[in-house]
PDB file of C-alpha atoms in Angstrom:
ATOM      1  CA  MET A   1      36.142 -13.413  29.209  1.00 51.00           C
ATOM      2  CA  ASN A   2      37.596 -13.538  25.703  1.00 59.00           C
ATOM      3  CA  THR A   3      35.063 -16.199  24.707  1.00 63.00           C
ATOM      4  CA  HIS A   4      32.177 -13.999  25.817  1.00 57.00           C
ATOM      5  CA  TYR A   5      33.628 -11.061  23.901  1.00 54.00           C
ATOM      6  CA  TYR A   6      34.048 -13.069  20.710  1.00 53.00           C
ATOM      7  CA  LYS A   7      30.531 -14.477  20.947  1.00 56.00           C
ATOM      8  CA  LYS A   8      29.082 -11.022  21.434  1.00 57.00           C
ATOM      9  CA  THR A   9      31.138  -9.649  18.550  1.00 59.00           C
ATOM     10  CA  PHE A  10      30.023 -12.541  16.334  1.00 50.00           C
ATOM     11  CA  HIS A  11      26.326 -11.919  17.122  1.00 49.00           C
ATOM     12  CA  VAL A  12      26.703  -8.201  16.452  1.00 51.00           C
ATOM     13  CA  LEU A  13      28.396  -8.868  13.115  1.00 53.00           C
ATOM     14  CA  LEU A  14      25.797 -11.483  12.190  1.00 48.00           C
ATOM     15  CA  LEU A  15      22.968  -9.083  12.978  1.00 50.00           C
ATOM     16  CA  ALA A  16      24.668  -6.323  11.001  1.00 47.00           C
ATOM     17  CA  THR A  17      25.097  -8.687   8.038  1.00 55.00           C
ATOM     18  CA  VAL A  18      21.438  -9.709   8.141  1.00 47.00           C
ATOM     19  CA  VAL A  19      20.302  -6.084   8.370  1.00 48.00           C
ATOM     20  CA  MET A  20      22.582  -5.125   5.471  1.00 53.00           C
ATOM     21  CA  TYR A  21      21.319  -8.036   3.351  1.00 49.00           C
ATOM     22  CA  VAL A  22      17.662  -7.182   4.018  1.00 46.00           C
ATOM     23  CA  SER A  23      18.355  -3.536   3.227  1.00 48.00           C
ATOM     24  CA  ILE A  24      20.024  -4.392  -0.078  1.00 52.00           C
ATOM     25  CA  VAL A  25      17.209  -6.774  -1.069  1.00 51.00           C
ATOM     26  CA  SER A  26      14.557  -4.204  -0.153  1.00 59.00           C
ATOM     27  CA  PHE A  27      16.372  -1.451  -2.035  1.00 55.00           C
ATOM     28  CA  ASN A  28      16.743  -3.652  -5.119  1.00 71.00           C
ATOM     29  CA  SER A  29      13.058  -4.565  -4.936  1.00 79.00           C
ATOM     30  CA  ILE A  30      12.096  -0.874  -4.842  1.00 84.00           C
ATOM     31  CA  ARG A  31      14.363  -0.116  -7.805  1.00 86.00           C
ATOM     32  CA  ALA A  32      13.022  -3.104  -9.761  1.00 88.00           C
ATOM     33  CA  ASN A  33       9.452  -2.006  -9.115  1.00 88.00           C
ATOM     34  CA  ALA A  34      10.251   1.525 -10.284  1.00 90.00           C
ATOM     35  CA  TRP A  35      11.700   0.198 -13.540  1.00 91.00           C
ATOM     36  CA  TYR A  36       8.652  -2.043 -13.974  1.00 93.00           C
ATOM     37  CA  PHE A  37       6.216   0.854 -13.710  1.00 91.00           C
ATOM     38  CA  SER A  38       8.361   2.850 -16.114  1.00 93.00           C
ATOM     39  CA  ALA A  39       7.952  -0.038 -18.565  1.00 93.00           C
ATOM     40  CA  VAL A  40       4.185  -0.153 -17.984  1.00 91.00           C
ATOM     41  CA  ASN A  41       3.916   3.536 -18.906  1.00 92.00           C
ATOM     42  CA  GLU A  42       5.868   2.930 -22.116  1.00 93.00           C
ATOM     43  CA  ILE A  43       3.640  -0.036 -23.010  1.00 91.00           C
ATOM     44  CA  LYS A  44       0.507   2.056 -22.453  1.00 90.00           C
ATOM     45  CA  ALA A  45       1.940   4.732 -24.727  1.00 88.00           C
ATOM     46  CA  VAL A  46       2.263   2.213 -27.570  1.00 86.00           C
ATOM     47  CA  ASN A  47      -1.524   2.326 -28.061  1.00 78.00           C
ATOM     48  CA  THR A  48      -1.411   6.085 -28.671  1.00 77.00           C
ATOM     49  CA  ALA A  49       1.718   6.109 -30.836  1.00 69.00           C
ATOM     50  CA  ILE A  50       1.045   7.869 -34.118  1.00 70.00           C
ATOM     51  CA  ASP A  51       3.172   5.538 -36.243  1.00 81.00           C
ATOM     52  CA  GLU A  52       4.968   2.200 -36.092  1.00 84.00           C
ATOM     53  CA  SER A  53       8.415   3.694 -35.504  1.00 86.00           C
ATOM     54  CA  LYS A  54       7.209   5.459 -32.355  1.00 89.00           C
ATOM     55  CA  ALA A  55       5.448   2.287 -31.182  1.00 89.00           C
ATOM     56  CA  GLU A  56       8.646   0.286 -31.684  1.00 91.00           C
ATOM     57  CA  LYS A  57      10.641   2.927 -29.785  1.00 93.00           C
ATOM     58  CA  LYS A  58       8.217   2.752 -26.849  1.00 93.00           C
ATOM     59  CA  LEU A  59       8.433  -1.041 -26.772  1.00 95.00           C
ATOM     60  CA  SER A  60      12.235  -0.891 -26.922  1.00 94.00           C
ATOM     61  CA  SER A  61      12.261   1.505 -23.958  1.00 95.00           C
ATOM     62  CA  ALA A  62       9.935  -0.837 -22.077  1.00 95.00           C
ATOM     63  CA  LYS A  63      12.257  -3.765 -22.845  1.00 96.00           C
ATOM     64  CA  ILE A  64      15.280  -1.928 -21.410  1.00 96.00           C
ATOM     65  CA  ALA A  65      13.354  -1.050 -18.243  1.00 96.00           C
ATOM     66  CA  LEU A  66      12.096  -4.613 -17.795  1.00 97.00           C
ATOM     67  CA  GLU A  67      15.557  -6.055 -18.318  1.00 96.00           C
ATOM     68  CA  LYS A  68      16.712  -3.878 -15.426  1.00 95.00           C
ATOM     69  CA  SER A  69      13.812  -5.140 -13.294  1.00 95.00           C
ATOM     70  CA  VAL A  70      14.724  -8.749 -14.066  1.00 96.00           C
ATOM     71  CA  LEU A  71      18.413  -8.087 -13.376  1.00 94.00           C
ATOM     72  CA  LEU A  72      17.506  -6.739  -9.925  1.00 94.00           C
ATOM     73  CA  GLU A  73      14.903  -9.432  -9.183  1.00 94.00           C
ATOM     74  CA  PRO A  74      15.624 -12.408 -11.453  1.00 94.00           C
ATOM     75  CA  THR A  75      12.995 -14.658  -9.844  1.00 94.00           C
ATOM     76  CA  HIS A  76      10.075 -12.221 -10.072  1.00 95.00           C
ATOM     77  CA  PRO A  77       7.525 -14.044 -12.271  1.00 96.00           C
ATOM     78  CA  HIS A  78       5.646 -10.951 -13.406  1.00 96.00           C
ATOM     79  CA  TYR A  79       8.755  -9.123 -14.570  1.00 96.00           C
ATOM     80  CA  LEU A  80       9.763 -12.195 -16.573  1.00 98.00           C
ATOM     81  CA  HIS A  81       6.260 -12.415 -18.034  1.00 98.00           C
ATOM     82  CA  MET A  82       6.147  -8.764 -19.066  1.00 97.00           C
ATOM     83  CA  LEU A  83       9.641  -8.877 -20.578  1.00 97.00           C
ATOM     84  CA  SER A  84       8.511 -11.885 -22.630  1.00 97.00           C
ATOM     85  CA  TYR A  85       5.370 -10.054 -23.731  1.00 97.00           C
ATOM     86  CA  VAL A  86       7.367  -7.022 -24.909  1.00 96.00           C
ATOM     87  CA  ASP A  87       9.952  -9.190 -26.687  1.00 96.00           C
ATOM     88  CA  LEU A  88       7.163 -10.996 -28.542  1.00 95.00           C
ATOM     89  CA  GLN A  89       5.567  -7.683 -29.553  1.00 93.00           C
ATOM     90  CA  LEU A  90       8.923  -6.408 -30.819  1.00 93.00           C
ATOM     91  CA  LEU A  91       9.138  -9.358 -33.205  1.00 91.00           C
ATOM     92  CA  ASN A  92       6.308  -7.726 -35.166  1.00 83.00           C
ATOM     93  CA  PHE A  93       8.801  -5.004 -36.126  1.00 81.00           C
ATOM     94  CA  SER A  94      11.651  -7.387 -36.899  1.00 72.00           C
ATOM     95  CA  SER A  95      12.815  -7.874 -40.479  1.00 59.00           C
ATOM     96  CA  SER A  96      13.584 -11.488 -39.561  1.00 57.00           C
ATOM     97  CA  ASN A  97      10.022 -12.145 -38.485  1.00 53.00           C
ATOM     98  CA  LYS A  98       9.629 -14.758 -35.730  1.00 56.00           C
ATOM     99  CA  ASN A  99      13.391 -14.883 -35.143  1.00 83.00           C
ATOM    100  CA  ILE A 100      14.167 -18.333 -33.757  1.00 86.00           C
ATOM    101  CA  SER A 101      16.819 -17.324 -31.223  1.00 90.00           C
ATOM    102  CA  THR A 102      14.610 -14.562 -29.826  1.00 92.00           C
ATOM    103  CA  LEU A 103      11.690 -16.952 -29.544  1.00 94.00           C
ATOM    104  CA  ASN A 104      13.895 -19.401 -27.654  1.00 95.00           C
ATOM    105  CA  ILE A 105      14.882 -16.675 -25.192  1.00 95.00           C
ATOM    106  CA  ILE A 106      11.236 -15.690 -24.723  1.00 97.00           C
ATOM    107  CA  GLU A 107      10.266 -19.311 -24.147  1.00 97.00           C
ATOM    108  CA  LYS A 108      13.035 -19.712 -21.557  1.00 97.00           C
ATOM    109  CA  ASN A 109      11.886 -16.609 -19.654  1.00 98.00           C
ATOM    110  CA  LEU A 110       8.258 -17.757 -19.696  1.00 98.00           C
ATOM    111  CA  ILE A 111       9.217 -21.180 -18.352  1.00 98.00           C
ATOM    112  CA  ARG A 112      11.212 -19.456 -15.599  1.00 97.00           C
ATOM    113  CA  SER A 113       8.185 -17.314 -14.807  1.00 98.00           C
ATOM    114  CA  LEU A 114       5.989 -20.397 -14.553  1.00 98.00           C
ATOM    115  CA  GLU A 115       8.493 -22.029 -12.196  1.00 97.00           C
ATOM    116  CA  TYR A 116       7.763 -19.257  -9.703  1.00 96.00           C
ATOM    117  CA  ARG A 117       4.066 -18.745 -10.543  1.00 96.00           C
ATOM    118  CA  ALA A 118       2.472 -21.661 -12.334  1.00 96.00           C
ATOM    119  CA  THR A 119      -1.127 -20.566 -11.808  1.00 96.00           C
ATOM    120  CA  TRP A 120      -1.243 -17.409 -13.916  1.00 96.00           C
ATOM    121  CA  PRO A 121      -3.208 -18.189 -17.107  1.00 98.00           C
ATOM    122  CA  ALA A 122      -1.801 -15.226 -19.054  1.00 97.00           C
ATOM    123  CA  THR A 123       1.692 -16.722 -18.907  1.00 98.00           C
ATOM    124  CA  TRP A 124       0.434 -20.062 -20.233  1.00 98.00           C
ATOM    125  CA  VAL A 125      -1.344 -18.280 -23.104  1.00 98.00           C
ATOM    126  CA  LEU A 126       1.809 -16.334 -23.945  1.00 98.00           C
ATOM    127  CA  LEU A 127       3.842 -19.550 -23.870  1.00 98.00           C
ATOM    128  CA  ALA A 128       1.295 -21.158 -26.221  1.00 98.00           C
ATOM    129  CA  HIS A 129       1.719 -18.245 -28.659  1.00 97.00           C
ATOM    130  CA  VAL A 130       5.511 -18.592 -28.580  1.00 97.00           C
ATOM    131  CA  LYS A 131       5.378 -22.349 -29.114  1.00 97.00           C
ATOM    132  CA  SER A 132       2.883 -21.830 -31.934  1.00 97.00           C
ATOM    133  CA  HIS A 133       5.386 -19.563 -33.704  1.00 93.00           C
ATOM    134  CA  GLN A 134       8.091 -22.181 -33.159  1.00 93.00           C
ATOM    135  CA  GLN A 135       6.171 -25.385 -33.866  1.00 94.00           C
ATOM    136  CA  GLY A 136       2.786 -24.597 -35.357  1.00 94.00           C
ATOM    137  CA  ALA A 137      -0.287 -26.172 -33.730  1.00 95.00           C
ATOM    138  CA  SER A 138       1.685 -28.805 -31.833  1.00 96.00           C
ATOM    139  CA  GLN A 139       0.612 -30.910 -28.879  1.00 97.00           C
ATOM    140  CA  ALA A 140       2.769 -28.681 -26.647  1.00 97.00           C
ATOM    141  CA  VAL A 141       0.725 -25.652 -27.759  1.00 98.00           C
ATOM    142  CA  TYR A 142      -2.527 -27.476 -27.073  1.00 98.00           C
ATOM    143  CA  GLU A 143      -1.339 -28.539 -23.619  1.00 98.00           C
ATOM    144  CA  ALA A 144      -0.218 -24.998 -22.746  1.00 98.00           C
ATOM    145  CA  LEU A 145      -3.704 -23.753 -23.650  1.00 98.00           C
ATOM    146  CA  LEU A 146      -5.255 -26.461 -21.481  1.00 98.00           C
ATOM    147  CA  GLN A 147      -3.104 -25.251 -18.582  1.00 98.00           C
ATOM    148  CA  ALA A 148      -4.317 -21.705 -19.230  1.00 98.00           C
ATOM    149  CA  LYS A 149      -7.914 -22.944 -19.207  1.00 97.00           C
ATOM    150  CA  TYR A 150      -7.354 -24.915 -16.016  1.00 97.00           C
ATOM    151  CA  ASN A 151      -6.086 -21.819 -14.211  1.00 97.00           C
ATOM    152  CA  GLY A 152      -8.469 -19.311 -15.826  1.00 96.00           C
ATOM    153  CA  PRO A 153     -11.489 -21.133 -17.285  1.00 96.00           C
ATOM    154  CA  TYR A 154     -13.688 -18.021 -17.587  1.00 95.00           C
ATOM    155  CA  ILE A 155     -11.112 -15.385 -18.583  1.00 97.00           C
ATOM    156  CA  LEU A 156     -11.721 -13.763 -21.975  1.00 98.00           C
ATOM    157  CA  ASP A 157      -8.008 -13.459 -22.796  1.00 97.00           C
ATOM    158  CA  VAL A 158      -7.677 -17.237 -22.410  1.00 98.00           C
ATOM    159  CA  HIS A 159     -10.540 -17.813 -24.859  1.00 98.00           C
ATOM    160  CA  VAL A 160      -9.129 -15.241 -27.293  1.00 98.00           C
ATOM    161  CA  GLY A 161      -5.659 -16.786 -27.054  1.00 98.00           C
ATOM    162  CA  ALA A 162      -6.942 -20.249 -27.947  1.00 98.00           C
ATOM    163  CA  ILE A 163      -9.121 -18.909 -30.779  1.00 98.00           C
ATOM    164  CA  THR A 164      -6.406 -16.773 -32.364  1.00 98.00           C
ATOM    165  CA  ILE A 165      -3.837 -19.579 -32.233  1.00 98.00           C
ATOM    166  CA  ALA A 166      -6.411 -21.867 -33.861  1.00 98.00           C
ATOM    167  CA  MET A 167      -7.057 -19.258 -36.566  1.00 98.00           C
ATOM    168  CA  GLN A 168      -3.348 -18.929 -37.322  1.00 96.00           C
ATOM    169  CA  ASN A 169      -2.927 -22.697 -37.691  1.00 97.00           C
ATOM    170  CA  TRP A 170      -6.370 -23.761 -38.920  1.00 97.00           C
ATOM    171  CA  ASP A 171      -5.239 -25.888 -41.843  1.00 95.00           C
ATOM    172  CA  SER A 172      -3.033 -28.070 -39.626  1.00 95.00           C
ATOM    173  CA  LEU A 173      -5.259 -28.408 -36.541  1.00 97.00           C
ATOM    174  CA  THR A 174      -6.103 -31.789 -35.075  1.00 96.00           C
ATOM    175  CA  PRO A 175      -9.806 -32.557 -34.503  1.00 96.00           C
ATOM    176  CA  GLU A 176      -9.383 -31.994 -30.747  1.00 97.00           C
ATOM    177  CA  PHE A 177      -7.758 -28.596 -31.403  1.00 98.00           C
ATOM    178  CA  LYS A 178     -10.663 -27.620 -33.683  1.00 97.00           C
ATOM    179  CA  GLN A 179     -13.064 -28.670 -30.943  1.00 97.00           C
ATOM    180  CA  LEU A 180     -11.149 -26.436 -28.543  1.00 98.00           C
ATOM    181  CA  TYR A 181     -11.728 -23.552 -30.983  1.00 98.00           C
ATOM    182  CA  VAL A 182     -15.462 -24.272 -31.060  1.00 97.00           C
ATOM    183  CA  ASN A 183     -15.697 -24.488 -27.278  1.00 97.00           C
ATOM    184  CA  GLU A 184     -13.632 -21.355 -26.648  1.00 98.00           C
ATOM    185  CA  LEU A 185     -15.609 -19.376 -29.219  1.00 97.00           C
ATOM    186  CA  ALA A 186     -18.836 -20.191 -27.373  1.00 96.00           C
ATOM    187  CA  LEU A 187     -17.279 -19.114 -24.071  1.00 97.00           C
ATOM    188  CA  ALA A 188     -15.806 -15.944 -25.575  1.00 97.00           C
ATOM    189  CA  MET A 189     -19.141 -14.812 -26.969  1.00 95.00           C
ATOM    190  CA  ARG A 190     -20.634 -14.918 -23.478  1.00 94.00           C
ATOM    191  CA  HIS A 191     -18.515 -11.824 -22.797  1.00 95.00           C
ATOM    192  CA  GLY A 192     -20.686  -9.843 -25.220  1.00 91.00           C
ATOM    193  CA  TYR A 193     -19.209  -6.780 -26.911  1.00 91.00           C
ATOM    194  CA  LYS A 194     -15.761  -7.456 -25.386  1.00 95.00           C
ATOM    195  CA  ALA A 195     -15.454 -10.498 -27.637  1.00 95.00           C
ATOM    196  CA  LEU A 196     -15.939  -8.426 -30.792  1.00 94.00           C
ATOM    197  CA  GLN A 197     -12.159  -7.930 -30.896  1.00 95.00           C
ATOM    198  CA  LEU A 198     -12.117 -11.370 -32.530  1.00 97.00           C
ATOM    199  CA  PHE A 199     -13.251  -9.819 -35.807  1.00 96.00           C
ATOM    200  CA  GLU A 200     -10.034  -7.758 -35.977  1.00 95.00           C
ATOM    201  CA  TYR A 201      -7.967 -10.867 -35.322  1.00 96.00           C
ATOM    202  CA  ALA A 202      -9.892 -12.804 -37.969  1.00 97.00           C
ATOM    203  CA  GLU A 203      -9.174 -10.052 -40.485  1.00 95.00           C
ATOM    204  CA  ARG A 204      -5.483 -10.000 -39.530  1.00 94.00           C
ATOM    205  CA  TYR A 205      -5.160 -13.757 -40.088  1.00 95.00           C
ATOM    206  CA  ASP A 206      -7.458 -13.813 -43.146  1.00 96.00           C
ATOM    207  CA  LYS A 207      -9.999 -15.950 -41.304  1.00 97.00           C
ATOM    208  CA  GLN A 208     -13.093 -13.736 -41.608  1.00 96.00           C
ATOM    209  CA  LYS A 209     -14.973 -16.481 -43.404  1.00 96.00           C
ATOM    210  CA  LEU A 210     -14.121 -19.020 -40.701  1.00 97.00           C
ATOM    211  CA  LEU A 211     -15.308 -16.753 -37.884  1.00 97.00           C
ATOM    212  CA  CYS A 212     -18.408 -15.550 -39.710  1.00 96.00           C
ATOM    213  CA  LEU A 213     -19.548 -19.073 -40.593  1.00 96.00           C
ATOM    214  CA  SER A 214     -18.791 -20.214 -37.045  1.00 96.00           C
ATOM    215  CA  LEU A 215     -21.238 -17.599 -35.741  1.00 96.00           C
ATOM    216  CA  MET A 216     -23.807 -17.864 -38.517  1.00 94.00           C
ATOM    217  CA  PHE A 217     -26.252 -20.536 -37.474  1.00 89.00           C
ATOM    218  CA  SER A 218     -26.299 -21.265 -33.740  1.00 89.00           C
ATOM    219  CA  ASP A 219     -29.082 -19.628 -31.724  1.00 89.00           C
ATOM    220  CA  ASN A 220     -26.455 -18.902 -29.075  1.00 89.00           C
ATOM    221  CA  TYR A 221     -25.006 -16.213 -31.345  1.00 93.00           C
ATOM    222  CA  LYS A 222     -28.194 -14.307 -32.201  1.00 91.00           C
ATOM    223  CA  GLN A 223     -27.123 -11.294 -30.164  1.00 91.00           C
ATOM    224  CA  ILE A 224     -23.705 -11.179 -31.829  1.00 93.00           C
ATOM    225  CA  ARG A 225     -25.278 -11.440 -35.282  1.00 93.00           C
ATOM    226  CA  SER A 226     -27.353  -8.342 -34.544  1.00 93.00           C
ATOM    227  CA  THR A 227     -24.263  -6.179 -33.973  1.00 93.00           C
ATOM    228  CA  TYR A 228     -22.947  -3.718 -36.511  1.00 93.00           C
ATOM    229  CA  LYS A 229     -19.524  -5.335 -36.377  1.00 94.00           C
ATOM    230  CA  PHE A 230     -20.855  -8.757 -37.362  1.00 95.00           C
ATOM    231  CA  LYS A 231     -22.938  -7.300 -40.207  1.00 94.00           C
ATOM    232  CA  SER A 232     -19.985  -5.228 -41.396  1.00 94.00           C
ATOM    233  CA  TYR A 233     -17.395  -8.009 -41.310  1.00 94.00           C
ATOM    234  CA  CYS A 234     -19.679 -10.799 -42.457  1.00 94.00           C
ATOM    235  CA  LYS A 235     -21.869  -9.066 -45.037  1.00 91.00           C
ATOM    236  CA  GLU A 236     -20.506 -11.093 -47.964  1.00 88.00           C
ATOM    237  CA  TYR A 237     -21.438 -14.342 -46.189  1.00 84.00           C
ATOM    238  CA  LEU A 238     -24.962 -13.348 -45.126  1.00 77.00           C
TER     239      LEU A 238
END
């Protein structure tokens, strides 16, 4: 009689524990998601910020919200990715530009993200950017970009990531890395007007001449050479 009672009590308590655990996990997931979307709204507002101080404030608010998301769901790969993205953007406002300890934290979070979702090309591109800041155009950077290409071979952001990293490190690139630049440029230009963002990046990294000469002669780039943006950015090389 007592044995039956204890068994029944045990099953009731076990069920109650499971229900409580599921409820807590579900509640935390809802809270984490709410903080994530709060961060997304702050990130969107960065593009309309009227000055750098407001943009930095929006990014800082997004960082706080994403840290709360990660605290509630520490294995969620997208939250880790977005927190890394915001942290990397905030370095642009740092007086100690490309702070080593911050870059190490970002790298750690990106690797954690990839442990739970290894097939998202955007995370590999972001990891390549971080490693590029840490190491220059190293083999690890090249391999991260190859992983991005493997998982997203036709995605414009993958092409742009490889091209911009190559621009930043052009003088120290290996021949295979320069070939990657050439290949990714050809793929990027298939996206038409969407690829014209590369001119802004080239200007930022003082690589207008490199980009303009890269597009100057191949018949594959006739359409790009007819655009106002090409003629405006490349007029001194025409």
